[in-house]
Coordinates of C-alpha atoms in Angstrom, one line a residue:
M1 CA -20.2 -21.3 10.7
V2 CA -18.7 -22.6 7.5
L3 CA -15.5 -20.3 6.5
H4 CA -15.1 -19.9 2.5
P5 CA -11.7 -20.1 1.9
A6 CA -9.9 -16.5 0.8
D7 CA -9.8 -15.3 -2.8
P8 CA -7.4 -13.1 -4.4
L9 CA -9.8 -10.2 -3.9
T10 CA -9.3 -10.6 -0.2
S11 CA -5.9 -9.4 0.1
L12 CA -6.6 -6.5 -2.4
A13 CA -9.9 -5.5 0.0
H14 CA -8.5 -6.1 3.4
G15 CA -4.6 -5.8 3.4
I16 CA -2.1 -8.7 3.8
G17 CA -2.6 -11.5 6.7
S18 CA -5.3 -10.8 9.8
Q19 CA -5.3 -7.9 11.6
H20 CA -7.0 -10.2 14.3
D21 CA -5.1 -11.7 17.3
L22 CA -1.6 -8.8 17.2
P23 CA 0.4 -9.8 20.1
I24 CA -0.3 -6.8 22.2
S25 CA -2.0 -6.7 25.1
P26 CA -5.6 -4.9 24.9
F27 CA -5.1 -3.4 28.5
Y28 CA -1.9 -1.4 27.5
A29 CA -3.1 -0.3 23.8
F30 CA -6.4 1.1 25.7
A31 CA -4.2 2.5 28.7
G32 CA -1.6 4.1 26.7
A33 CA -4.4 5.5 24.3
F34 CA -6.5 7.0 27.2
A35 CA -3.2 8.5 28.9
A36 CA -2.1 10.6 25.7
L37 CA -5.9 12.0 24.9
F38 CA -6.5 12.7 28.6
V39 CA -2.7 14.3 29.5
S40 CA -3.1 16.5 26.1
F41 CA -6.3 17.2 26.6
L42 CA -4.9 18.8 30.1
A43 CA -2.3 20.3 28.9
L44 CA -4.3 21.8 26.0
G45 CA -6.3 23.8 28.3
L46 CA -3.6 24.7 30.9
L47 CA -1.2 25.7 28.3
W48 CA -2.9 27.1 25.0
S49 CA -5.5 29.7 25.8
T50 CA -5.3 31.7 22.5
S51 CA -5.8 30.5 19.0
R52 CA -2.3 29.4 17.2
F53 CA -2.8 28.5 13.9
R54 CA -3.2 30.9 10.8
G55 CA -4.4 29.0 7.9
E56 CA -3.3 30.1 4.6
R57 CA -2.0 32.4 5.9
S58 CA 1.1 31.6 7.2
G59 CA 4.5 29.5 5.9
L60 CA 8.0 30.2 4.6
A61 CA 8.0 30.9 1.1
L62 CA 10.1 28.6 -0.8
P63 CA 13.3 29.6 -3.1
V64 CA 11.3 31.8 -6.3
A65 CA 13.2 29.4 -8.3
L66 CA 11.5 26.3 -7.2
Q67 CA 8.0 27.9 -7.5
R68 CA 9.0 28.4 -11.4
V69 CA 9.7 25.1 -11.8
A70 CA 7.2 23.7 -9.7
D71 CA 4.4 26.1 -11.9
A72 CA 6.4 25.7 -15.2
P73 CA 3.6 24.7 -18.1
A74 CA 6.4 21.9 -18.7
T75 CA 5.8 20.8 -15.5
R76 CA 2.5 20.4 -15.3
T77 CA 2.1 19.2 -18.4
A78 CA 4.1 16.3 -18.1
L79 CA 2.3 15.1 -14.9
R80 CA -1.0 15.4 -16.5
G81 CA 0.4 13.3 -19.4
L82 CA 1.7 10.9 -17.0
G83 CA -1.5 10.2 -15.0
L84 CA -3.3 9.8 -18.9
A85 CA -0.5 7.6 -19.5
A86 CA -1.3 5.2 -16.3
A87 CA -5.3 5.8 -17.0
L88 CA -4.2 3.9 -20.5
A89 CA -2.4 1.4 -19.0
V90 CA -4.5 0.4 -16.3
L91 CA -7.2 0.4 -19.3
L92 CA -5.4 -1.6 -21.7
Y93 CA -4.9 -4.4 -18.8
L94 CA -8.3 -4.6 -17.8
L95 CA -9.1 -4.9 -21.9
L96 CA -6.1 -7.2 -22.7
G97 CA -5.1 -8.8 -19.8
P98 CA -6.4 -12.2 -17.5
D99 CA -9.4 -11.9 -15.1
D100 CA -7.1 -12.9 -12.2
P101 CA -5.5 -9.9 -10.1
A102 CA -2.8 -11.9 -9.2
H103 CA -1.4 -11.8 -12.7
N104 CA -3.2 -8.8 -13.9
P105 CA -1.6 -5.3 -11.9
A106 CA -5.2 -3.1 -12.9
P107 CA -6.8 -3.7 -9.4
G108 CA -4.1 -3.5 -7.3
A109 CA -3.5 -0.5 -9.2
V110 CA -6.9 0.7 -8.7
Y111 CA -7.2 -0.2 -5.1
V112 CA -3.5 0.1 -4.1
L113 CA -1.5 2.2 -5.6
L114 CA -4.1 5.1 -6.1
W115 CA -6.6 4.3 -3.2
V116 CA -3.8 3.7 -0.8
G117 CA -0.8 5.6 -2.7
L118 CA -2.2 8.6 -2.5
V119 CA -2.0 8.9 1.3
P120 CA 1.8 9.0 1.7
A121 CA 1.8 10.8 -1.9
S122 CA -0.6 13.9 -0.9
L123 CA 0.9 14.1 2.5
L124 CA 4.3 14.7 1.2
L125 CA 3.5 16.5 -1.8
G126 CA 0.2 18.3 -1.9
P127 CA -3.4 17.5 -3.9
V128 CA -1.2 15.8 -6.0
W129 CA -4.1 14.0 -7.8
R130 CA -5.1 17.4 -9.3
L131 CA -2.6 17.7 -11.4
L132 CA -2.5 12.8 -12.3
N133 CA -5.8 13.4 -12.6
P134 CA -6.7 11.9 -16.6
L135 CA -10.0 12.7 -15.9
R136 CA -9.2 16.8 -15.3
T137 CA -6.7 16.2 -18.2
L138 CA -9.5 14.6 -20.9
H139 CA -11.8 17.5 -19.8
R140 CA -9.4 20.1 -21.0
L141 CA -8.2 18.2 -24.3
L142 CA -11.9 17.8 -25.5
S143 CA -13.3 21.8 -24.8
R144 CA -9.9 22.7 -26.6
A145 CA -11.0 20.0 -29.4
L146 CA -14.8 21.4 -29.0
R147 CA -13.3 25.4 -28.8
R148 CA -14.1 26.0 -25.2
P149 CA -12.9 28.3 -22.6
G150 CA -10.8 26.8 -20.3
P151 CA -9.8 27.1 -16.7
G152 CA -8.9 30.8 -15.3
P153 CA -5.3 31.9 -14.8
G154 CA -3.3 30.6 -11.6
P155 CA -2.2 26.7 -10.6
D156 CA -4.8 26.7 -7.6
R157 CA -7.7 28.5 -8.9
A158 CA -10.6 28.9 -5.9
P159 CA -12.9 26.7 -6.1
D160 CA -15.6 29.4 -5.8
A161 CA -14.2 31.3 -8.3
A162 CA -16.7 32.3 -10.9
P163 CA -17.8 30.1 -13.8
A164 CA -16.1 30.4 -17.4
R165 CA -18.2 31.2 -20.1
G166 CA -20.6 29.0 -21.4
H167 CA -20.8 27.1 -18.2
H168 CA -23.1 26.7 -15.6
P169 CA -22.4 27.8 -11.9
L170 CA -22.0 25.2 -9.0
P171 CA -25.0 25.9 -6.6
A172 CA -23.1 26.8 -3.1
R173 CA -25.1 24.1 -1.1
L174 CA -23.9 21.4 -3.3
G175 CA -20.3 21.4 -1.5
Q176 CA -18.4 18.2 -1.3
W177 CA -21.5 15.8 -1.6
P178 CA -20.4 14.9 -4.3
A179 CA -17.3 13.7 -3.5
A180 CA -18.8 12.1 -0.2
V181 CA -21.3 10.0 -2.8
G182 CA -17.8 9.1 -4.8
L183 CA -16.2 8.3 -2.2
F184 CA -18.6 5.6 -0.6
G185 CA -19.4 4.5 -4.2
F186 CA -15.3 3.4 -4.3
T187 CA -15.6 2.5 -1.1
W188 CA -18.8 0.0 -1.7
L189 CA -17.0 -1.5 -4.8
E190 CA -14.0 -2.8 -2.7
L191 CA -15.7 -4.1 0.1
V192 CA -19.3 -5.0 -0.6
A193 CA -19.3 -5.7 -4.4
P194 CA -19.4 -9.4 -5.3
E195 CA -16.1 -9.4 -7.3
P196 CA -14.7 -6.2 -6.8
A197 CA -11.3 -7.8 -8.8
S198 CA -12.6 -8.6 -11.9
T199 CA -12.0 -6.8 -15.0
T200 CA -15.7 -6.6 -16.1
T201 CA -16.5 -5.1 -12.9
L202 CA -13.9 -2.5 -12.6
L203 CA -14.7 -1.8 -16.5
I204 CA -17.8 -1.1 -16.1
A205 CA -17.4 1.2 -12.8
I206 CA -14.3 3.2 -14.4
T207 CA -16.5 3.7 -17.4
A208 CA -19.7 4.6 -15.7
Y209 CA -17.1 6.8 -13.6
A210 CA -15.8 8.4 -16.2
A211 CA -18.5 9.2 -18.3
A212 CA -20.4 11.3 -15.5
Q213 CA -17.6 13.3 -14.6
L214 CA -16.6 14.1 -18.0
L215 CA -20.8 15.1 -18.5
L216 CA -20.8 17.2 -15.3
A217 CA -17.2 18.8 -15.6
A218 CA -19.2 19.6 -19.5
R219 CA -22.1 21.6 -17.9
F220 CA -20.2 23.4 -15.0
G221 CA -16.6 23.5 -16.4
E222 CA -13.6 22.1 -14.5
R223 CA -14.1 23.4 -11.4
W224 CA -16.6 20.4 -11.1
F225 CA -13.7 18.5 -10.2
D226 CA -12.2 20.1 -7.1
D227 CA -15.4 18.9 -4.9
G228 CA -16.8 16.7 -7.4
D229 CA -14.5 14.3 -8.3
A230 CA -14.2 11.9 -5.2
F231 CA -10.1 11.4 -5.8
E232 CA -9.5 14.7 -6.0
A233 CA -11.4 15.7 -2.5
Y234 CA -9.4 12.6 -1.3
S235 CA -6.3 14.0 -1.9
T236 CA -6.8 17.6 -1.0
L237 CA -8.2 16.7 2.2
L238 CA -5.4 14.8 3.2
A239 CA -3.1 17.2 1.3
R240 CA -3.9 19.4 4.8
L241 CA -1.4 17.6 7.2
S242 CA 0.8 18.0 4.1
P243 CA 4.1 20.2 5.3
L244 CA 3.7 21.8 1.2
G245 CA 1.1 23.9 0.6
R246 CA 0.4 27.4 -0.7
R247 CA -0.7 30.4 1.0
S248 CA -3.4 33.2 0.1
D249 CA -1.4 35.0 -2.1
G250 CA 0.0 31.8 -3.7
R251 CA 2.8 31.7 -2.9
L252 CA 4.4 27.4 -2.3
V253 CA 5.4 27.4 1.6
L254 CA 6.4 25.1 4.1
R255 CA 4.1 25.3 6.7
N256 CA 3.2 24.0 10.1
P257 CA 0.6 20.8 9.3
F258 CA -1.7 22.4 11.6
H259 CA -2.1 25.6 9.4
G260 CA -2.9 23.9 6.6
L261 CA -6.0 21.4 8.9
D262 CA -6.7 24.7 10.1
A263 CA -7.1 26.3 6.9
T264 CA -10.1 23.8 5.3
P265 CA -12.9 25.5 4.4
E266 CA -15.9 24.7 5.9
R267 CA -18.3 23.6 3.3
P268 CA -21.5 21.9 3.0
G269 CA -20.5 17.6 2.6
L270 CA -17.4 18.0 4.0
V271 CA -18.4 16.3 7.1
A272 CA -19.7 13.6 5.2
T273 CA -16.7 12.9 3.1
V274 CA -15.0 12.5 6.3
C275 CA -17.6 10.3 7.7
V276 CA -17.1 8.3 4.6
L277 CA -14.0 7.9 4.8
L278 CA -14.0 6.9 8.7
G279 CA -16.6 4.7 8.5
S280 CA -15.8 2.9 5.7
T281 CA -12.5 2.3 6.9
A282 CA -14.2 1.0 10.3
Y283 CA -16.3 -1.5 8.4
D284 CA -13.5 -2.9 6.4
G285 CA -11.8 -3.8 10.2
F286 CA -15.3 -5.6 11.0
S287 CA -15.5 -7.0 8.2
D288 CA -13.0 -10.0 8.9
N289 CA -15.1 -10.6 11.9
P290 CA -16.2 -14.3 12.2
S291 CA -19.5 -13.4 13.5
W292 CA -20.0 -10.5 10.4
I293 CA -18.9 -12.9 8.2
N294 CA -21.7 -16.0 9.5
A295 CA -24.0 -13.0 9.3
L296 CA -23.2 -12.5 6.0
Q297 CA -23.2 -16.2 4.5
T298 CA -26.5 -16.9 6.5
S299 CA -29.0 -13.0 5.8
P300 CA -32.2 -14.0 4.5
L301 CA -31.1 -10.9 2.4
G302 CA -28.6 -12.0 0.7
R303 CA -24.6 -11.2 0.7
T304 CA -24.5 -7.9 -0.5
P305 CA -27.3 -6.1 0.6
T306 CA -26.8 -7.4 4.0
A307 CA -22.7 -6.0 3.6
T308 CA -24.0 -2.7 1.9
L309 CA -26.3 -2.1 5.1
G310 CA -23.4 -3.2 7.1
L311 CA -20.6 -0.8 5.2
L312 CA -24.0 2.3 5.5
A313 CA -24.7 1.4 9.3
S314 CA -21.0 1.9 9.8
V315 CA -21.0 5.8 8.3
A316 CA -24.1 6.8 9.5
L317 CA -23.2 5.8 13.1
V318 CA -19.7 7.4 12.7
A319 CA -21.6 10.6 11.5
T320 CA -24.5 10.5 14.8
L321 CA -22.1 10.3 17.0
Y322 CA -20.4 13.6 15.7
C323 CA -23.6 15.1 15.2
L324 CA -24.7 14.0 18.7
C325 CA -21.0 16.0 19.7
A326 CA -21.7 19.1 18.0
A327 CA -25.0 19.6 19.5
V328 CA -23.8 19.2 22.9
T329 CA -20.8 21.4 22.2
R330 CA -23.0 23.9 21.1
L331 CA -25.2 23.3 24.3
V332 CA -22.4 23.9 26.3
S333 CA -20.1 26.5 24.4
G334 CA -23.4 28.7 23.0
P335 CA -24.9 29.0 20.2
H336 CA -22.8 29.0 16.3
P337 CA -24.1 29.5 13.0
G338 CA -21.8 26.3 11.5
P339 CA -21.2 23.7 14.5
L340 CA -21.2 20.9 12.4
T341 CA -18.5 22.1 9.7
A342 CA -16.7 24.2 12.4
F343 CA -14.8 21.2 13.8
A344 CA -15.1 18.5 10.6
H345 CA -11.6 19.5 10.4
S346 CA -10.2 18.0 13.6
L347 CA -11.6 14.2 12.4
V348 CA -9.2 14.8 9.5
P349 CA -6.4 13.6 11.1
I350 CA -8.3 10.5 12.9
A351 CA -9.3 9.0 9.2
L352 CA -5.6 9.8 8.3
G353 CA -4.4 7.8 11.4
Y354 CA -6.8 4.9 10.6
L355 CA -6.4 4.6 7.0
I356 CA -2.1 4.3 7.8
A357 CA -3.2 1.7 10.5
H358 CA -5.4 -0.4 8.1
Y359 CA -3.6 0.1 4.9
F360 CA -0.1 -0.5 5.5
S361 CA 0.9 -3.6 5.1
L362 CA -1.1 -3.9 2.1
L363 CA 0.8 -0.8 0.3
V364 CA 4.2 -2.1 1.4
V365 CA 3.1 -5.5 0.5
E366 CA 0.9 -5.3 -2.6
G367 CA 2.1 -2.0 -3.7
P368 CA 5.8 -3.4 -5.4
R369 CA 4.2 -6.4 -6.0
T370 CA 1.7 -4.8 -8.9
V371 CA 4.5 -2.4 -9.7
S372 CA 6.5 -6.1 -10.9
M373 CA 3.5 -7.5 -12.8
A374 CA 3.2 -4.6 -14.6
L375 CA 6.6 -4.3 -15.3
G376 CA 6.3 -7.8 -16.7
T377 CA 8.9 -9.5 -13.7
D378 CA 5.4 -11.1 -11.6
N379 CA 8.1 -14.5 -11.1
A380 CA 10.1 -11.8 -8.5
P381 CA 10.2 -13.2 -5.3
E382 CA 7.4 -12.8 -2.9
P383 CA 7.9 -9.8 -1.1
L384 CA 8.1 -9.9 3.2
P385 CA 6.0 -7.8 4.9
P386 CA 8.9 -4.5 6.3
L387 CA 7.5 -5.6 10.3
G388 CA 6.7 -8.3 11.9
P389 CA 3.5 -8.9 13.7
G390 CA 4.6 -7.1 17.0
G391 CA 6.1 -4.4 14.9
L392 CA 2.9 -3.9 12.8
A393 CA 0.5 -3.9 16.0
A394 CA 2.6 -1.3 17.4
L395 CA 2.4 1.0 14.8
Q396 CA -1.1 0.4 14.1
V397 CA -2.2 1.5 17.7
I398 CA 0.4 4.3 17.4
A399 CA -1.6 5.4 14.1
V400 CA -4.8 5.9 15.3
V401 CA -3.7 7.5 19.2
T402 CA -1.8 9.7 17.3
G403 CA -4.6 10.3 14.8
H404 CA -7.0 11.0 17.7
V405 CA -4.1 12.9 20.4
L406 CA -4.0 15.7 16.4
G407 CA -7.7 15.8 16.7
V408 CA -8.0 17.0 20.1
V409 CA -5.1 19.8 19.1
A410 CA -6.8 21.4 15.9
A411 CA -10.1 20.8 18.2
H412 CA -8.7 22.9 20.7
D413 CA -7.4 25.6 18.9
R414 CA -10.6 26.2 17.0
S415 CA -12.6 26.2 20.2
V416 CA -10.4 28.9 22.0
R417 CA -11.1 30.7 18.6
L418 CA -15.2 30.4 18.7
F419 CA -16.2 30.8 22.5
P420 CA -15.2 32.8 25.4
P421 CA -12.5 31.5 27.6
A422 CA -15.0 30.7 30.0
K423 CA -16.6 28.0 27.9
A424 CA -13.9 27.2 25.2
V425 CA -12.2 24.3 27.3
A426 CA -16.1 23.0 28.9
G427 CA -17.1 22.9 25.0
Q428 CA -14.3 20.5 24.6
L429 CA -15.7 17.7 26.5
P430 CA -18.3 16.9 24.2
L431 CA -15.5 16.4 21.7
L432 CA -13.1 15.1 24.0
A433 CA -16.4 11.9 24.7
L434 CA -16.3 11.4 20.8
M435 CA -12.4 11.0 20.5
I436 CA -12.2 8.4 23.2
T437 CA -15.4 6.4 21.9
Y438 CA -13.5 6.2 18.4
T439 CA -10.4 5.5 19.9
I440 CA -12.3 2.8 21.7
G441 CA -13.8 1.8 18.7
G442 CA -10.4 1.7 16.9
I443 CA -8.3 -0.4 19.0
G444 CA -10.8 -2.6 19.2
L445 CA -11.8 -3.6 15.7
L446 CA -7.4 -3.7 15.6
L447 CA -7.3 -6.4 18.6
N448 CA -10.5 -8.4 18.2

């Protein structure tokens, strides 16, 4: 087996350094994970008999003055202008900068600051991409230039609100399927495309995506971006775990993140969206395995088709396991009109744990480097990782296990709400088995 040297793309696609041979005992990693899952499951079964999460009805209202500042037209205009200016800067770097990710900040801006940076930004501030999204801003500007009606009143117009005059209604069955397809396309670009950090590749991808989004928004109105834009759906989904949110009456509140997670709408495509996040992250971890690299190099189909099939298989495996779990839950606990979407929200903290475990080092090392290049100080000293190998290994395992424990809590609360007490705990056994399976796979990838 001959391994080709890693190019700059490898650092952008797979983080900084190798995730293999981390200095932590597999026995203690798996034992700790299983103990955490079983103890949390038993404790919930014994002590948590009624639903405690209230979704969008919960939260401590923040001062009115703070909400006025947050919802002020000047604030929102400034954020939209910032997002548009950043997008224009990335395009200029792609058009005029060198075709070298080591000296051009545009690839890092897309794969690090946008894709990975949206995770902490959404967790801390809520669905921030809704205000920063340059495509939403361009649509508004074009609508005003063409004198088309704008969005309805309110800072967070409901996705199912009536469409503005002149626009077609969105089919209800569409749901978040466009976002799931868009997220898969982006992860394919990042993990499978032959030259994802090439300026030509990025220009073609960004232009095609922007044109498709603007055309669809012209047909369906600005509400298209709520579920049609992959990055808005991605940010909104992660923001369900943010302590900052809005109640059903529109008030800005501080809340228990579980309440926000419980308010996740059960819409078509939600399961697909979460499974794309989980499956693509799993494939990203497995793609560094020497046996898979050898398979890519020797496959008669060629590297790109084989890698595409691998990414599809990873997402399909995650989705199949979840669907089987939902089917068994329905058999054990009784019929339910939407067994797939009823527990899909419990996968969000698991996806978050994988994202943190997999991309932490990429963000804290490559993020500052990208900003330095954009500011013209790319000769700055090489940034050092904030954690050593042992600390990074511990963070990764803790993130994966914590995500699964939070998923168990969210699933238990939903189960005791939907099913009779005699069947609520028994109905969670398939979910517990699913969590254990995902945990084995996640930690196995980290410690491979």
